Amino acid sequence: MKDKSFDHSVHIENIATLARIHLADQERQDLAKSLDEILEYFDKLRTVNVEGVEPSAHAFPLYDILRDDEVGTPFDVKTALQNVPKRRNNQVIVPKIVE
Amino acid sequence: MDSEIFYRSVSALDTLLDSGKLTSIELTKAVIERTKSIDAKLHAFISFDEEKTLNEAAQCDRRRKAGKKLSNLDGIPVGIKDLISERGQPLTCGSKILDGYVSPYDATVIERMRNAGCVLWGRLNMDEFAMGSSNENSYYGKVANPWDISRVPGGSSGGSAAAVASGETILALASDTGGSIRQPAAFCGIVGLKPTYGAVSRYGLVAFASSLDQIGPMGRSIEDVATLFHVISGYDDKDSSSYPVDKTNHNIESVKSKTIKTIGIPTEYFGEGLNPEVRQAIDDAVGFYKKAGHRIKEVSLTMTEYTMAVYYVIATAEASSNLARFDGIRYGYHSESAKDAVDLYYKTRGEGFGSEVKRRIMLGTYVLSNENFESYYLRAQKVRTLIRNDFMEAFKNVDLLITPVTPSLAFKIGEKSADPLQMYLSDIYTISINLAGLCALSLPCGLSSNGLPIGLQVIGKPFHEHEVLSLGYEFEQAHDFKNMHPTI
């Protein structure tokens, strides 16, 4: 494998759009600089031979673990909605999403 | 009552409570008063509910009086890192985005502590969403190190470590994703245990990086920490990563019993960048164990160089996914100036998250994006396999490993905050344990020439917490670090 560096021309605006985060101008500049440095540091992973190595999603294999399908005691509506910032008549108010 | 009752051990307090010479109300009032008198300097607490806490203490006293104590921890105040749910109490994660949030349910660890009679004391400060190594990233203020208030307490459980070290609580319950229990424990001269992944239920813990997060105890002695660990550990069907742990060895007797072990010293942990005073303290500890009859063996963990890169790829990827839930709709901060649904997400997250959290979400989003997934995320997961293999290979020849916890002493507030990469490097000796799913202990093993604590890390095989605690206990018994307290 050719050991070339990744392209670090990170498109901050593009990532911020994917991450749904509004960034102020100064934040955008600061992040561009630090992300460049950090991604350059990540480049060292390119030097490791990982051929034939299985990826680990967890430290040890975890399989689907399901509880018995038994009815528990759910929250009452008031408790379930107590942290909703905008609510009315036991319902969550969301912005309009269809025209 | 002893004027420094807040520095007594759990077993000493248990004896006093049993004898009736001390009540939980008196003990709880002592930690509350201690907190009120010094926390303006430390900012270890984000909030506390005095009335609720004293009510719990009163119940403990009634139980003890009736001869119905629930455990040795009945009536003992335990502070809670502000990312573990306690029903009816605020939970902020150190973030503006959760300002005003009140937990509707108890985490499993909280339920277990209630069943053991613990007094659930205040909510402890932390780096926002546990992202940080200095506790400078909290929306609710930086935490200071009680040994020198111009220095950081470490992070992300800086509030927990500072509170335990200064007697603002007897014990604390915290979390460790890459060193967040062990590094602050080392900087503040206390004991912290990062249990094996799966050993303690995470139901009710706000997720940062789900393949790495683990809840663990912090205290001033091995015995105190072990006592709380035994209460919180064990299988929970509410957490799919929970493991049916064999609790046979989960008792203080097994911690106190000595057996001769083969201890590995990983060469790579003693290289460039290690502070000479830290190195000396660890060398002295190794010398102690050798003299005590243990076998010392040098081992090599060849993947050490790559651990930090692997960790920050995986942890930020998982964080970017976990933190997608903060959308301003169901809970937490809600931007008032949004013009439509998507704008609400942008503004809520832009205004609600702090700069380090944004950086990590951005990094995680980048490494998970279509064009970068294979070269960063998948590759990091493969190197993670090699890191784990490294440890498993070493554990064929040794029972435990000993290393420093941190490459440096507690650094000055502001010293590294402008350089995220340098900040990340302060976790270099702790992150591999989370990646490999091992257990590890941080315990005090020295004081530097300028009076700052130094930590020793004992690393064990998965689910061998009793072995790391036991090896730590042997060292602790032969030294007097647990009785040294900061002057504040």
PDB file of C-alpha atoms in Angstrom, chain B residues 155-390:
ATOM      1  CA  GLY B 155     -11.059  14.352  34.024  1.00  0.00           C
ATOM      2  CA  SER B 156     -13.579  13.590  33.156  1.00  0.00           C
ATOM      3  CA  SER B 157     -14.534  12.604  36.731  1.00  0.00           C
ATOM      4  CA  GLY B 158     -12.657  15.608  38.164  1.00  0.00           C
ATOM      5  CA  GLY B 159     -15.501  16.623  40.471  1.00  0.00           C
ATOM      6  CA  SER B 160     -15.757  13.096  41.868  1.00  0.00           C
ATOM      7  CA  ALA B 161     -11.995  12.875  42.509  1.00  0.00           C
ATOM      8  CA  ALA B 162     -11.741  16.356  44.062  1.00  0.00           C
ATOM      9  CA  ALA B 163     -14.749  15.718  46.324  1.00  0.00           C
ATOM     10  CA  VAL B 164     -13.437  12.364  47.588  1.00  0.00           C
ATOM     11  CA  ALA B 165      -9.901  13.704  48.100  1.00  0.00           C
ATOM     12  CA  SER B 166     -11.074  16.730  50.097  1.00  0.00           C
ATOM     13  CA  GLY B 167     -13.655  15.000  52.296  1.00  0.00           C
ATOM     14  CA  GLU B 168     -16.709  16.471  50.561  1.00  0.00           C
ATOM     15  CA  THR B 169     -17.957  12.913  50.278  1.00  0.00           C
ATOM     16  CA  ILE B 170     -16.905   9.502  51.557  1.00  0.00           C
ATOM     17  CA  LEU B 171     -17.258   7.726  48.220  1.00  0.00           C
ATOM     18  CA  ALA B 172     -18.168   8.613  44.653  1.00  0.00           C
ATOM     19  CA  LEU B 173     -19.700   6.779  41.757  1.00  0.00           C
ATOM     20  CA  ALA B 174     -18.207   7.755  38.409  1.00  0.00           C
ATOM     21  CA  SER B 175     -17.606   6.465  34.879  1.00  0.00           C
ATOM     22  CA  ASP B 176     -14.531   5.646  32.810  1.00  0.00           C
ATOM     23  CA  THR B 177     -14.472   5.563  29.006  1.00  0.00           C
ATOM     24  CA  GLY B 178     -10.741   6.041  28.459  1.00  0.00           C
ATOM     25  CA  GLY B 179      -9.359   6.833  31.920  1.00  0.00           C
ATOM     26  CA  SER B 180     -12.010   9.121  33.400  1.00  0.00           C
ATOM     27  CA  ILE B 181     -11.931   7.385  36.789  1.00  0.00           C
ATOM     28  CA  ARG B 182      -8.250   6.451  36.956  1.00  0.00           C
ATOM     29  CA  GLN B 183      -6.574   9.628  35.709  1.00  0.00           C
ATOM     30  CA  PRO B 184      -8.398  12.005  38.113  1.00  0.00           C
ATOM     31  CA  ALA B 185      -7.917   9.474  40.925  1.00  0.00           C
ATOM     32  CA  ALA B 186      -4.161   9.640  40.238  1.00  0.00           C
ATOM     33  CA  PHE B 187      -4.104  13.454  40.077  1.00  0.00           C
ATOM     34  CA  CYS B 188      -6.073  13.777  43.326  1.00  0.00           C
ATOM     35  CA  GLY B 189      -4.328  11.010  45.311  1.00  0.00           C
ATOM     36  CA  ILE B 190      -7.276   8.644  45.714  1.00  0.00           C
ATOM     37  CA  VAL B 191      -8.302   5.148  44.590  1.00  0.00           C
ATOM     38  CA  GLY B 192     -10.418   4.516  41.492  1.00  0.00           C
ATOM     39  CA  LEU B 193     -11.526   1.263  39.886  1.00  0.00           C
ATOM     40  CA  LYS B 194     -12.434   0.839  36.215  1.00  0.00           C
ATOM     41  CA  PRO B 195     -14.265  -2.492  36.274  1.00  0.00           C
ATOM     42  CA  THR B 196     -14.275  -4.862  33.312  1.00  0.00           C
ATOM     43  CA  TYR B 197     -16.654  -3.984  30.488  1.00  0.00           C
ATOM     44  CA  GLY B 198     -19.887  -5.739  31.405  1.00  0.00           C
ATOM     45  CA  ALA B 199     -19.159  -6.086  35.133  1.00  0.00           C
ATOM     46  CA  VAL B 200     -21.369  -3.164  36.195  1.00  0.00           C
ATOM     47  CA  SER B 201     -24.709  -2.314  34.613  1.00  0.00           C
ATOM     48  CA  ARG B 202     -24.844   0.890  32.609  1.00  0.00           C
ATOM     49  CA  TYR B 203     -28.616   1.184  32.578  1.00  0.00           C
ATOM     50  CA  GLY B 204     -29.237   4.822  33.464  1.00  0.00           C
ATOM     51  CA  LEU B 205     -25.764   6.039  32.513  1.00  0.00           C
ATOM     52  CA  VAL B 206     -25.759   8.678  29.770  1.00  0.00           C
ATOM     53  CA  ALA B 207     -23.842   7.078  26.902  1.00  0.00           C
ATOM     54  CA  PHE B 208     -20.649   8.587  25.504  1.00  0.00           C
ATOM     55  CA  ALA B 209     -18.912   5.686  23.699  1.00  0.00           C
ATOM     56  CA  SER B 210     -20.963   2.557  24.236  1.00  0.00           C
ATOM     57  CA  SER B 211     -18.273  -0.042  23.534  1.00  0.00           C
ATOM     58  CA  LEU B 212     -15.977   1.595  26.117  1.00  0.00           C
ATOM     59  CA  ASP B 213     -18.086   3.209  28.892  1.00  0.00           C
ATOM     60  CA  GLN B 214     -18.029   1.621  32.324  1.00  0.00           C
ATOM     61  CA  ILE B 215     -19.305   2.750  35.744  1.00  0.00           C
ATOM     62  CA  GLY B 216     -16.934   2.372  38.696  1.00  0.00           C
ATOM     63  CA  PRO B 217     -16.288   3.461  42.284  1.00  0.00           C
ATOM     64  CA  MET B 218     -13.871   6.072  43.679  1.00  0.00           C
ATOM     65  CA  GLY B 219     -12.763   6.315  47.315  1.00  0.00           C
ATOM     66  CA  ARG B 220      -9.823   6.930  49.629  1.00  0.00           C
ATOM     67  CA  SER B 221      -8.868   3.307  50.189  1.00  0.00           C
ATOM     68  CA  ILE B 222      -8.953  -0.002  48.368  1.00  0.00           C
ATOM     69  CA  GLU B 223     -11.332  -1.440  50.942  1.00  0.00           C
ATOM     70  CA  ASP B 224     -13.792   1.459  50.536  1.00  0.00           C
ATOM     71  CA  VAL B 225     -13.707   1.137  46.747  1.00  0.00           C
ATOM     72  CA  ALA B 226     -14.061  -2.651  46.861  1.00  0.00           C
ATOM     73  CA  THR B 227     -17.053  -2.363  49.211  1.00  0.00           C
ATOM     74  CA  LEU B 228     -18.913  -0.113  46.760  1.00  0.00           C
ATOM     75  CA  PHE B 229     -17.855  -2.238  43.782  1.00  0.00           C
ATOM     76  CA  HIS B 230     -19.344  -5.333  45.397  1.00  0.00           C
ATOM     77  CA  VAL B 231     -22.667  -3.497  45.803  1.00  0.00           C
ATOM     78  CA  ILE B 232     -22.942  -2.216  42.219  1.00  0.00           C
ATOM     79  CA  SER B 233     -21.511  -5.138  40.236  1.00  0.00           C
ATOM     80  CA  GLY B 234     -23.390  -8.057  38.735  1.00  0.00           C
ATOM     81  CA  TYR B 235     -25.711  -8.979  35.917  1.00  0.00           C
ATOM     82  CA  ASP B 236     -28.600  -6.729  34.954  1.00  0.00           C
ATOM     83  CA  ASP B 237     -31.131  -7.672  32.303  1.00  0.00           C
ATOM     84  CA  LYS B 238     -31.705  -3.999  31.545  1.00  0.00           C
ATOM     85  CA  ASP B 239     -28.217  -3.687  29.999  1.00  0.00           C
ATOM     86  CA  SER B 240     -27.509  -5.893  26.976  1.00  0.00           C
ATOM     87  CA  SER B 241     -23.740  -5.548  27.539  1.00  0.00           C
ATOM     88  CA  SER B 242     -24.070  -6.791  31.120  1.00  0.00           C
ATOM     89  CA  TYR B 243     -22.216 -10.015  31.869  1.00  0.00           C
ATOM     90  CA  PRO B 244     -23.260 -12.740  34.319  1.00  0.00           C
ATOM     91  CA  VAL B 245     -20.273 -12.142  36.578  1.00  0.00           C
ATOM     92  CA  ASP B 246     -19.236 -14.785  39.072  1.00  0.00           C
ATOM     93  CA  LYS B 247     -19.385 -12.873  42.356  1.00  0.00           C
ATOM     94  CA  THR B 248     -17.731 -15.580  44.461  1.00  0.00           C
ATOM     95  CA  ASN B 249     -14.666 -13.409  44.990  1.00  0.00           C
ATOM     96  CA  HIS B 250     -16.612 -10.238  45.574  1.00  0.00           C
ATOM     97  CA  ASN B 251     -15.828  -9.941  49.261  1.00  0.00           C
ATOM     98  CA  ILE B 252     -13.318  -8.031  51.350  1.00  0.00           C
ATOM     99  CA  GLU B 253     -11.588 -11.220  52.534  1.00  0.00           C
ATOM    100  CA  SER B 254     -10.518 -12.062  48.976  1.00  0.00           C
ATOM    101  CA  VAL B 255      -9.191  -8.508  48.573  1.00  0.00           C
ATOM    102  CA  LYS B 256      -7.169  -8.836  51.763  1.00  0.00           C
ATOM    103  CA  SER B 257      -5.754 -12.275  51.018  1.00  0.00           C
ATOM    104  CA  LYS B 258      -2.305 -12.330  49.482  1.00  0.00           C
ATOM    105  CA  THR B 259      -1.163 -14.730  46.812  1.00  0.00           C
ATOM    106  CA  ILE B 260       2.133 -14.605  44.952  1.00  0.00           C
ATOM    107  CA  LYS B 261       1.635 -13.313  41.439  1.00  0.00           C
ATOM    108  CA  THR B 262       3.591 -12.821  38.258  1.00  0.00           C
ATOM    109  CA  ILE B 263       3.489  -9.120  37.486  1.00  0.00           C
ATOM    110  CA  GLY B 264       4.192  -7.832  34.000  1.00  0.00           C
ATOM    111  CA  ILE B 265       5.876  -4.503  33.325  1.00  0.00           C
ATOM    112  CA  PRO B 266       5.149  -3.319  29.773  1.00  0.00           C
ATOM    113  CA  THR B 267       8.301  -1.748  28.329  1.00  0.00           C
ATOM    114  CA  GLU B 268       6.347   0.618  26.082  1.00  0.00           C
ATOM    115  CA  TYR B 269       4.738   2.347  29.074  1.00  0.00           C
ATOM    116  CA  PHE B 270       8.055   3.618  30.345  1.00  0.00           C
ATOM    117  CA  GLY B 271       9.315   5.401  27.261  1.00  0.00           C
ATOM    118  CA  GLU B 272       9.629   8.974  26.144  1.00  0.00           C
ATOM    119  CA  GLY B 273       7.347  11.554  27.714  1.00  0.00           C
ATOM    120  CA  LEU B 274       7.112   9.937  31.153  1.00  0.00           C
ATOM    121  CA  ASN B 275       7.779  12.399  33.963  1.00  0.00           C
ATOM    122  CA  PRO B 276      10.910  11.229  35.890  1.00  0.00           C
ATOM    123  CA  GLU B 277       9.252  11.589  39.289  1.00  0.00           C
ATOM    124  CA  VAL B 278       6.312   9.479  38.126  1.00  0.00           C
ATOM    125  CA  ARG B 279       8.736   6.920  36.752  1.00  0.00           C
ATOM    126  CA  GLN B 280      10.658   6.790  40.017  1.00  0.00           C
ATOM    127  CA  ALA B 281       7.476   6.242  42.025  1.00  0.00           C
ATOM    128  CA  ILE B 282       6.405   3.366  39.757  1.00  0.00           C
ATOM    129  CA  ASP B 283       9.901   1.842  39.861  1.00  0.00           C
ATOM    130  CA  ASP B 284       9.738   1.994  43.666  1.00  0.00           C
ATOM    131  CA  ALA B 285       6.360   0.254  43.627  1.00  0.00           C
ATOM    132  CA  VAL B 286       7.746  -2.482  41.373  1.00  0.00           C
ATOM    133  CA  GLY B 287      10.672  -2.817  43.805  1.00  0.00           C
ATOM    134  CA  PHE B 288       8.194  -3.176  46.666  1.00  0.00           C
ATOM    135  CA  TYR B 289       6.340  -6.017  44.931  1.00  0.00           C
ATOM    136  CA  LYS B 290       9.573  -7.788  44.078  1.00  0.00           C
ATOM    137  CA  LYS B 291      10.681  -7.613  47.681  1.00  0.00           C
ATOM    138  CA  ALA B 292       7.289  -8.911  48.761  1.00  0.00           C
ATOM    139  CA  GLY B 293       7.977 -12.088  46.784  1.00  0.00           C
ATOM    140  CA  HIS B 294       6.082 -11.505  43.550  1.00  0.00           C
ATOM    141  CA  ARG B 295       7.673 -12.431  40.240  1.00  0.00           C
ATOM    142  CA  ILE B 296       8.394  -9.452  38.007  1.00  0.00           C
ATOM    143  CA  LYS B 297       8.535  -9.946  34.274  1.00  0.00           C
ATOM    144  CA  GLU B 298       9.068  -7.494  31.474  1.00  0.00           C
ATOM    145  CA  VAL B 299       6.453  -7.746  28.721  1.00  0.00           C
ATOM    146  CA  SER B 300       5.921  -5.991  25.435  1.00  0.00           C
ATOM    147  CA  LEU B 301       2.679  -4.414  24.246  1.00  0.00           C
ATOM    148  CA  THR B 302       3.717  -3.614  20.723  1.00  0.00           C
ATOM    149  CA  MET B 303       0.510  -1.846  19.708  1.00  0.00           C
ATOM    150  CA  THR B 304       0.777   0.812  22.434  1.00  0.00           C
ATOM    151  CA  GLU B 305       1.839   3.441  19.929  1.00  0.00           C
ATOM    152  CA  TYR B 306      -1.496   3.155  18.127  1.00  0.00           C
ATOM    153  CA  THR B 307      -3.878   3.097  21.066  1.00  0.00           C
ATOM    154  CA  MET B 308      -4.565   6.801  21.170  1.00  0.00           C
ATOM    155  CA  ALA B 309      -5.427   7.047  17.483  1.00  0.00           C
ATOM    156  CA  VAL B 310      -7.652   3.955  17.719  1.00  0.00           C
ATOM    157  CA  TYR B 311      -9.365   5.284  20.809  1.00  0.00           C
ATOM    158  CA  TYR B 312     -10.149   8.713  19.404  1.00  0.00           C
ATOM    159  CA  VAL B 313     -11.494   7.280  16.145  1.00  0.00           C
ATOM    160  CA  ILE B 314     -13.763   4.779  17.912  1.00  0.00           C
ATOM    161  CA  ALA B 315     -14.813   6.968  20.845  1.00  0.00           C
ATOM    162  CA  THR B 316     -15.696   9.966  18.676  1.00  0.00           C
ATOM    163  CA  ALA B 317     -17.539   7.788  16.150  1.00  0.00           C
ATOM    164  CA  GLU B 318     -19.661   6.262  18.902  1.00  0.00           C
ATOM    165  CA  ALA B 319     -20.164   9.664  20.529  1.00  0.00           C
ATOM    166  CA  SER B 320     -21.364  11.273  17.323  1.00  0.00           C
ATOM    167  CA  SER B 321     -23.956   8.545  17.035  1.00  0.00           C
ATOM    168  CA  ASN B 322     -24.988   8.566  20.729  1.00  0.00           C
ATOM    169  CA  LEU B 323     -25.273  12.340  20.920  1.00  0.00           C
ATOM    170  CA  ALA B 324     -27.539  12.497  17.875  1.00  0.00           C
ATOM    171  CA  ARG B 325     -30.420  12.084  20.351  1.00  0.00           C
ATOM    172  CA  PHE B 326     -30.014  15.659  21.574  1.00  0.00           C
ATOM    173  CA  ASP B 327     -32.366  17.333  19.162  1.00  0.00           C
ATOM    174  CA  GLY B 328     -34.239  19.838  21.330  1.00  0.00           C
ATOM    175  CA  ILE B 329     -37.530  17.984  20.927  1.00  0.00           C
ATOM    176  CA  ARG B 330     -37.851  15.322  23.607  1.00  0.00           C
ATOM    177  CA  TYR B 331     -35.661  16.724  26.389  1.00  0.00           C
ATOM    178  CA  GLY B 332     -32.999  19.255  27.121  1.00  0.00           C
ATOM    179  CA  TYR B 333     -32.190  22.638  25.677  1.00  0.00           C
ATOM    180  CA  HIS B 334     -34.446  23.941  22.907  1.00  0.00           C
ATOM    181  CA  SER B 335     -33.344  26.863  20.767  1.00  0.00           C
ATOM    182  CA  GLU B 336     -36.022  29.530  20.603  1.00  0.00           C
ATOM    183  CA  SER B 337     -34.859  31.176  17.380  1.00  0.00           C
ATOM    184  CA  ALA B 338     -35.271  28.241  14.945  1.00  0.00           C
ATOM    185  CA  LYS B 339     -37.399  28.755  11.867  1.00  0.00           C
ATOM    186  CA  ASP B 340     -38.059  25.099  10.978  1.00  0.00           C
ATOM    187  CA  ALA B 341     -37.335  21.541  12.128  1.00  0.00           C
ATOM    188  CA  VAL B 342     -33.847  21.198  10.669  1.00  0.00           C
ATOM    189  CA  ASP B 343     -32.897  24.671  11.846  1.00  0.00           C
ATOM    190  CA  LEU B 344     -34.038  23.631  15.332  1.00  0.00           C
ATOM    191  CA  TYR B 345     -31.528  20.765  15.335  1.00  0.00           C
ATOM    192  CA  TYR B 346     -28.719  23.015  14.094  1.00  0.00           C
ATOM    193  CA  LYS B 347     -29.345  25.789  16.568  1.00  0.00           C
ATOM    194  CA  THR B 348     -30.179  23.603  19.573  1.00  0.00           C
ATOM    195  CA  ARG B 349     -26.975  21.638  19.110  1.00  0.00           C
ATOM    196  CA  GLY B 350     -24.897  24.658  18.132  1.00  0.00           C
ATOM    197  CA  GLU B 351     -26.024  26.598  21.202  1.00  0.00           C
ATOM    198  CA  GLY B 352     -26.308  23.647  23.596  1.00  0.00           C
ATOM    199  CA  PHE B 353     -22.997  21.801  23.129  1.00  0.00           C
ATOM    200  CA  GLY B 354     -19.605  23.126  24.247  1.00  0.00           C
ATOM    201  CA  SER B 355     -16.563  23.307  21.990  1.00  0.00           C
ATOM    202  CA  GLU B 356     -14.900  19.978  22.914  1.00  0.00           C
ATOM    203  CA  VAL B 357     -18.169  18.079  22.439  1.00  0.00           C
ATOM    204  CA  LYS B 358     -18.624  19.737  19.051  1.00  0.00           C
ATOM    205  CA  ARG B 359     -15.073  18.815  18.080  1.00  0.00           C
ATOM    206  CA  ARG B 360     -15.657  15.162  18.946  1.00  0.00           C
ATOM    207  CA  ILE B 361     -19.034  14.966  17.234  1.00  0.00           C
ATOM    208  CA  MET B 362     -17.431  16.514  14.143  1.00  0.00           C
ATOM    209  CA  LEU B 363     -14.500  14.069  14.258  1.00  0.00           C
ATOM    210  CA  GLY B 364     -16.838  11.132  14.772  1.00  0.00           C
ATOM    211  CA  THR B 365     -19.091  12.248  11.954  1.00  0.00           C
ATOM    212  CA  TYR B 366     -16.057  12.576   9.690  1.00  0.00           C
ATOM    213  CA  VAL B 367     -14.627   9.116  10.425  1.00  0.00           C
ATOM    214  CA  LEU B 368     -18.052   7.527   9.958  1.00  0.00           C
ATOM    215  CA  SER B 369     -18.833   9.320   6.713  1.00  0.00           C
ATOM    216  CA  ASN B 370     -19.126   7.208   3.616  1.00  0.00           C
ATOM    217  CA  GLU B 371     -15.767   8.069   2.078  1.00  0.00           C
ATOM    218  CA  ASN B 372     -13.802   7.741   5.351  1.00  0.00           C
ATOM    219  CA  PHE B 373     -15.482   4.803   7.032  1.00  0.00           C
ATOM    220  CA  GLU B 374     -13.052   2.167   5.853  1.00  0.00           C
ATOM    221  CA  SER B 375      -9.839   4.114   6.186  1.00  0.00           C
ATOM    222  CA  TYR B 376     -10.562   5.358   9.712  1.00  0.00           C
ATOM    223  CA  TYR B 377     -13.374   3.598  11.547  1.00  0.00           C
ATOM    224  CA  LEU B 378     -13.094   0.072  10.197  1.00  0.00           C
ATOM    225  CA  ARG B 379      -9.307   0.227  10.305  1.00  0.00           C
ATOM    226  CA  ALA B 380      -9.391   1.424  13.930  1.00  0.00           C
ATOM    227  CA  GLN B 381     -11.680  -1.489  14.825  1.00  0.00           C
ATOM    228  CA  LYS B 382      -9.155  -3.885  13.304  1.00  0.00           C
ATOM    229  CA  VAL B 383      -6.251  -2.331  15.169  1.00  0.00           C
ATOM    230  CA  ARG B 384      -8.407  -2.606  18.293  1.00  0.00           C
ATOM    231  CA  THR B 385      -8.425  -6.374  17.771  1.00  0.00           C
ATOM    232  CA  LEU B 386      -4.617  -6.313  17.633  1.00  0.00           C
ATOM    233  CA  ILE B 387      -4.452  -4.243  20.837  1.00  0.00           C
ATOM    234  CA  ARG B 388      -6.631  -6.767  22.635  1.00  0.00           C
ATOM    235  CA  ASN B 389      -4.557  -9.657  21.235  1.00  0.00           C
ATOM    236  CA  ASP B 390      -1.458  -7.937  22.610  1.00  0.00           C
TER     237      ASP B 390
END
